[in-house]
Structures are given as C-alpha cells and as structure tokens.
Short mmCIF file of C-alpha atoms in Angstrom, two decimals:
data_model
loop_
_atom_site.label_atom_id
_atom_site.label_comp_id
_atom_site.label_asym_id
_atom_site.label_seq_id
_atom_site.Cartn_x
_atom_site.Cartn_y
_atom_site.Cartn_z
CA UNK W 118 13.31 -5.60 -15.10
CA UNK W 119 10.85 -8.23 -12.85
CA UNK W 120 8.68 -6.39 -10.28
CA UNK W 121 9.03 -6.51 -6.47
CA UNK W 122 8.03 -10.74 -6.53
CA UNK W 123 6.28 -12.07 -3.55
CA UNK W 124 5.77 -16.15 -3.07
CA UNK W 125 3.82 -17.88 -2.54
CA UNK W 126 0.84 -15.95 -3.91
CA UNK W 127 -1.49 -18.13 -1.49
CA UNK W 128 -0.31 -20.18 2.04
CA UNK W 129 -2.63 -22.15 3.99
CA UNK W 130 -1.98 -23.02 7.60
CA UNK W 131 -3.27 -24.53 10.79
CA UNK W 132 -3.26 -23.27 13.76
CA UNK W 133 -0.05 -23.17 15.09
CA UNK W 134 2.14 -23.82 12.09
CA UNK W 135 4.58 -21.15 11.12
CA UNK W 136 4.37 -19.16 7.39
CA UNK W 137 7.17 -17.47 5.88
CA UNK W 138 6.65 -14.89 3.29
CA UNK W 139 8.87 -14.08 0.84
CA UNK W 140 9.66 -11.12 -0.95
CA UNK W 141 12.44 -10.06 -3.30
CA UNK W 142 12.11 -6.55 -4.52
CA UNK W 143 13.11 -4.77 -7.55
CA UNK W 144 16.60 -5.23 -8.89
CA UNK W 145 18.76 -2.21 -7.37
CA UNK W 146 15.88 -1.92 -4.57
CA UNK W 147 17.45 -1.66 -0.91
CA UNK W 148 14.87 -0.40 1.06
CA UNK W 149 11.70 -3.02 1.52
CA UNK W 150 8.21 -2.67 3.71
CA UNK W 151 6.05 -5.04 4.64
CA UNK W 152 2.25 -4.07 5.13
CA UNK W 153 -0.62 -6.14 6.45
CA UNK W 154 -4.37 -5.81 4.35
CA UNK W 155 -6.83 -6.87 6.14
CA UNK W 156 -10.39 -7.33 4.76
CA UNK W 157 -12.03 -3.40 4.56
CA UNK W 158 -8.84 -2.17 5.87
CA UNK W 159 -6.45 -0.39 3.78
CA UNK W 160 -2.89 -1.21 4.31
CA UNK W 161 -1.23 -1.12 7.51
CA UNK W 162 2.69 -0.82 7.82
CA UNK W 163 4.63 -3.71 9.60
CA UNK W 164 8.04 -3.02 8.72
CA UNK W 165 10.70 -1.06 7.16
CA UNK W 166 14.12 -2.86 6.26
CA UNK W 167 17.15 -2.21 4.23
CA UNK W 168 20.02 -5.00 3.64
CA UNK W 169 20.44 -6.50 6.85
CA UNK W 170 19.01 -4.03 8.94
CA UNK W 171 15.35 -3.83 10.41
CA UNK W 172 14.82 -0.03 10.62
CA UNK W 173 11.32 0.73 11.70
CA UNK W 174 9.30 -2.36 13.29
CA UNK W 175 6.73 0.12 14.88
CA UNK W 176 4.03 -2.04 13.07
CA UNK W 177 5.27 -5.69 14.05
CA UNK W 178 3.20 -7.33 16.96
CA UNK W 179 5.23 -7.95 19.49
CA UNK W 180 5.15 -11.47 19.20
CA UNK W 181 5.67 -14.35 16.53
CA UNK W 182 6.25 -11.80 14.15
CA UNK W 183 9.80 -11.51 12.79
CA UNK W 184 11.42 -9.86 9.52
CA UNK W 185 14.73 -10.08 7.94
CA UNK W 186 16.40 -9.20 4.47
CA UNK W 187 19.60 -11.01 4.70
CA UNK W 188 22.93 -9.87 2.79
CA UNK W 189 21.83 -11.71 -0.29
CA UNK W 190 18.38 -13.17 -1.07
CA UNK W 191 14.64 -12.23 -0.49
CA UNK W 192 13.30 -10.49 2.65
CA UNK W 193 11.20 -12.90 4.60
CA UNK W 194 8.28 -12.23 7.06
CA UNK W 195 8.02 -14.62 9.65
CA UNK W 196 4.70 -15.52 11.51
CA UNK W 197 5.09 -18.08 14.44
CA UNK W 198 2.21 -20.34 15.76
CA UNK W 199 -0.19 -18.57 13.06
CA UNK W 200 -3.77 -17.84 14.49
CA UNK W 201 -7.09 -16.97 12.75
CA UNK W 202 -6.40 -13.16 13.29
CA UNK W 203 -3.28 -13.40 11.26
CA UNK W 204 -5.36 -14.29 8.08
CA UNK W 205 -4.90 -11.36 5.92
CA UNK W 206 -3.33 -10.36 2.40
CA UNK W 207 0.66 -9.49 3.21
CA UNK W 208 2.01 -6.94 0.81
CA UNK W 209 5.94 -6.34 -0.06
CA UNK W 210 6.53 -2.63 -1.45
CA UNK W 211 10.50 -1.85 -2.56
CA UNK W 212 12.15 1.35 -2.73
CA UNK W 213 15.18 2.44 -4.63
CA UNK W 214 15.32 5.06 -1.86
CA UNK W 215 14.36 6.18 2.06
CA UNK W 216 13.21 9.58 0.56
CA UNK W 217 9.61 10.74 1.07
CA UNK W 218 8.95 11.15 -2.35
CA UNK W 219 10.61 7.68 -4.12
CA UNK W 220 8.04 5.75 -5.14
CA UNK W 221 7.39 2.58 -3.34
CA UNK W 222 6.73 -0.59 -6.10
CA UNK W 223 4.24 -3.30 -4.73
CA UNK W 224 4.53 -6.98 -5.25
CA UNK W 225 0.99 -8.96 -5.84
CA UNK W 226 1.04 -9.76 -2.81
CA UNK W 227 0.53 -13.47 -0.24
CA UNK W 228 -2.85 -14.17 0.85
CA UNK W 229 -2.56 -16.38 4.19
CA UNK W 230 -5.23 -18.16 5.49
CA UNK W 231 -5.42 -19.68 8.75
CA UNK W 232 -7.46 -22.49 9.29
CA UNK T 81 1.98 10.96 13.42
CA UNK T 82 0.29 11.30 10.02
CA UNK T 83 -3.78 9.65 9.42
CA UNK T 84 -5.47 9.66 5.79
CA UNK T 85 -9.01 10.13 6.04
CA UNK T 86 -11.17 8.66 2.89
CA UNK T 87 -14.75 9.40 3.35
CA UNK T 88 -16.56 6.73 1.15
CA UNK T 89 -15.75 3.09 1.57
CA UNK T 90 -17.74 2.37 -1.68
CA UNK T 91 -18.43 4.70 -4.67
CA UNK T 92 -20.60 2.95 -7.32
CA UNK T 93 -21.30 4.78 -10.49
CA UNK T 94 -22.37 4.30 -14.15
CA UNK T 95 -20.08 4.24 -17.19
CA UNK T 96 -19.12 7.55 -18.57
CA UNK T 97 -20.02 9.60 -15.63
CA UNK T 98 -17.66 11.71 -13.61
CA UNK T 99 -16.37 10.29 -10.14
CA UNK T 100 -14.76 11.73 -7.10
CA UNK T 101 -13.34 9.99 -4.53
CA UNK T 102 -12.37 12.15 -1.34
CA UNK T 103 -9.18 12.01 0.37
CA UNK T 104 -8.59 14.04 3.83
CA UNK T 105 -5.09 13.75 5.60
CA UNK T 106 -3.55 15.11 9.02
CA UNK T 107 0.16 15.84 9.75
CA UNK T 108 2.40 18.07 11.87
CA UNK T 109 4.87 18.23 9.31
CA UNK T 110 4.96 18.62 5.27
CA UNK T 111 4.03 15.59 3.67
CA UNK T 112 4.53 14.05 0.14
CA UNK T 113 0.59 12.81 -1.17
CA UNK T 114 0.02 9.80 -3.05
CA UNK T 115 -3.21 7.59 -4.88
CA UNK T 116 -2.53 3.86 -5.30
CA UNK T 117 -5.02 1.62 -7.58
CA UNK T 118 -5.62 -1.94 -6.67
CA UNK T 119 -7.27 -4.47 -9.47
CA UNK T 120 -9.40 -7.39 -8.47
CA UNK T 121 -5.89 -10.23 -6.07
CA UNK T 122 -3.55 -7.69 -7.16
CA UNK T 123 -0.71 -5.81 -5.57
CA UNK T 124 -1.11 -2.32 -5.86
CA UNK T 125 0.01 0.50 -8.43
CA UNK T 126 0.77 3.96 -8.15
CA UNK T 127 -1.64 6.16 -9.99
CA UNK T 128 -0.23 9.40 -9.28
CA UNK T 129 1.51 11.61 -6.67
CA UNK T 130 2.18 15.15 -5.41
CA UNK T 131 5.36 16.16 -3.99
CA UNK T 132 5.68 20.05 -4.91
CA UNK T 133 5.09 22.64 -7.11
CA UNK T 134 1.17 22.50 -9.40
CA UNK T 135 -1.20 21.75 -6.74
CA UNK T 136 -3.08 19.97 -10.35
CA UNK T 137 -1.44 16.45 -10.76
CA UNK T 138 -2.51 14.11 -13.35
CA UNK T 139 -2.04 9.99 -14.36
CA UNK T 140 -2.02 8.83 -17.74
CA UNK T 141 -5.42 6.99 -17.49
CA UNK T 142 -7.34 10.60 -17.02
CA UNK T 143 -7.55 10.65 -13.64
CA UNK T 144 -6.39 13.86 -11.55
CA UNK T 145 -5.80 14.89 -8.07
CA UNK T 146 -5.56 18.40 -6.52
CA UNK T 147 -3.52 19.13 -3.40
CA UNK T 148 -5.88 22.11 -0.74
CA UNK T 149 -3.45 22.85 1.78
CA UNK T 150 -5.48 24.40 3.37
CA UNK T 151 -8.60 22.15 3.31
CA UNK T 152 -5.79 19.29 3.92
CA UNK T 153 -6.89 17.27 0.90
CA UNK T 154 -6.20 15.46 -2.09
CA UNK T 155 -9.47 14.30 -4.03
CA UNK T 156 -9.60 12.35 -7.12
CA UNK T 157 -11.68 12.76 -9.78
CA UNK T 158 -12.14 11.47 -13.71
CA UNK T 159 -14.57 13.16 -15.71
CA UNK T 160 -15.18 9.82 -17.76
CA UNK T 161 -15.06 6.46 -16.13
CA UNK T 162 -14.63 3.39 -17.75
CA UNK T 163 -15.67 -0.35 -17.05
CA UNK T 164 -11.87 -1.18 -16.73
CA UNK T 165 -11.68 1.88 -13.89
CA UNK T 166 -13.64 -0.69 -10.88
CA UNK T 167 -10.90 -1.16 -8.62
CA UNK T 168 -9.79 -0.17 -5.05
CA UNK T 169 -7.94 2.92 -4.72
CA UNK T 170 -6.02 4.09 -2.02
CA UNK T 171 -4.82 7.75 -0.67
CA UNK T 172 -1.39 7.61 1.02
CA UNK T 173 1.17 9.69 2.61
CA UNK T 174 4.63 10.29 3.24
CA UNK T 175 6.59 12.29 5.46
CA UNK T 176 9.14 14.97 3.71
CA UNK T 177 12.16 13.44 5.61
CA UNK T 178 13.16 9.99 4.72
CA UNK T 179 12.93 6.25 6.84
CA UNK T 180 9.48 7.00 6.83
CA UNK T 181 6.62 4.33 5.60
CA UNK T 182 3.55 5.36 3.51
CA UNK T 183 0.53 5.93 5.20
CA UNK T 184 -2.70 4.12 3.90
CA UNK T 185 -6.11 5.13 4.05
CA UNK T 186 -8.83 2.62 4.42
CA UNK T 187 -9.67 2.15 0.55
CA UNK T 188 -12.42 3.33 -1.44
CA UNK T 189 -14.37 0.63 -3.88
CA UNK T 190 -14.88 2.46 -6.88
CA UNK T 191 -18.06 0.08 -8.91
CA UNK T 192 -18.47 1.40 -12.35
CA UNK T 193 -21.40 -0.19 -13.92
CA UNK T 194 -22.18 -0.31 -17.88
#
C-alpha cells in the first residue's frame, strides 16, 4: 500500500509562472489537506477537500491560490503568477476519515522555489 | 479556535541523555493531541497520539507523552536519545468533532550530538 505521493518533490519557477502540485493520497483515502511549511514555521493549514468538494479553504489566500481533487485522479494545488513569498515546502496529508482522532498520513512533500 | 504553543525552537543535547520537548495548547472545546517527527526533506510521521483514556501514551521508538489537562499540555520526553532521534518534531491538535484540520505548532529542532 504506496503512501500519500506528492510530485514533483522539487519545482522551480519565475516570477509569474504558475506551479501545480500534485498529490494523490493513500489508496481508500477521501479526505486530503494541504499545508504550507515555511522556513521556522511549523505547518500551516491551506485546505481541506474530499472527492470533489473543497470543504474548509479558511487557509487559502485569497488569490492565485486554487485546490481541487477531481472525481478520479490526484488533488492538485494551484498557485497563479507565483511570487518569492510563495517559496515554501507544500505538504499533502490524507485521511481515511473527517474524525478528530483518524490519523492524517503525510506525503514527502514539494519544495517550490521562486526565483 | 485552537493554538499549540512549543516553547523551544531548538533543543540540542548529547547522546544517551534524557530530552523533553514542551508542548502547551489552547482550546474552547475537547481536543484530540498529537506529536509528528520530521527527518532531514521529509514529509512527516506520526509518533504518537492521545485521544482518551491513560493520560501516559507511548511510540515504539521510546518516546512518551503525557496529557495535564489541567496544565493544558502534552510534553515529550525519552529517557535515552539516540543519534538517529535529530529531527523536527511537531505538537498538533485536533478538534473532537470532525471536518476539522490539525493544528501545528511551530517545530522544535531536536540536535542530538555523539
């Protein structure tokens, strides 16, 4: 049974470019969050989706950022016109469950640099 | 709204000494506690977790937690550390009722030097 998988494991982009991060979780995981680590920060919730439904975005920026996690295939973060503040390490976490308690698994991880 | 607290960024120590790293939370409502381990461009793992019942929890690796209510709290400690131990570890927490996210702390650096 694969882990939650994130690619790519490291994007570089210029200013202005768009990244897309993607994540497929666990097999029989519905429930996926996207968190934001940046450097001497712990994490820092973007996100909450299950299939084909964003439902928390409390942590999204208003703007340029965008999530899905379509019917089938991986969820994807979207970042828009990238600027050096997005730089950061972008974590994926799955959940077979919305219940306090489930464990969330972590994927490795995409380290985007802007430049 | 729910904050974790973790009082030292950085916690160096030697081989085969015992380490504590502090964790401090605040919530309205009951919460489920968790510590996460990060190695060196890794995602992260969970090390162990609290949800009810023995305020004592423990991971496989030797390290333990204990849940103070009342001090809100959730330290970790190891008697022994090992080389293999230097990694980031994170407190977290999660709301009883569901469609809730984890909550991170800031990270503490644990060193452990030979």
């Amino acid at each position: 049974n694969a882990g939650v998988m994130q690619n790519p494991r490291h994007l570089v982009r210029r200013r202005g470019q768009e990244a897309r991060l993607r994540c497929s979780p666990m097999k029989g995981h519905s429930h996926v969050y996207w968190y934001r680590q940046l450097p001497e920060e712990g994490l820092k919730f973007m996100v909450y989706l299950q299939k084909e439904n964003i439902i928390d975005e409390s942590g999204m920026p208003k703007e340029r950022f965008s999530a899905e996690f379509p019917k089938e295939g991986p969820s994807i973060l979207r970042i828009q016109q990238v600027v050096r503040g997005d730089s950061a390490a972008y974590f994926c976490a799955s959940s077979p469950s919305s219940r306090g308690e489930a464990e969330a698994f972590f994927g490795q991880g995409t380290r985007l640099t802007v430049v | 709204a729910q904050s974790v607290t973790q009082l030292d960024s950085q916690v160096p120590v030697f081989e085969e000494a015992p380490v504590e790293l502090r964790c401090n939370y605040s919530s309205s409502v009951s919460v489920y506690l968790f510590w996460y381990v990060q190695y060196p461009n890794q995602g992260l793992q969970l090390l162990l977790k609290y949800l009810s019942g023995s305020t004592l929890v423990e991971s496989i690796n030797g390290f333990e937690a204990e849940f103070n209510k009342s001090q809100t709290s959730f330290h970790l400690r190891k008697p022994s550390v090992h080389i293999s131990d230097t990694a980031e570890y994170f407190c977290a927490v999660s709301r009883f009722s569901g469609n809730t996210p984890l909550v991170f702390g800031k990270g503490t650096r644990l060193s452990v030097i030979a």
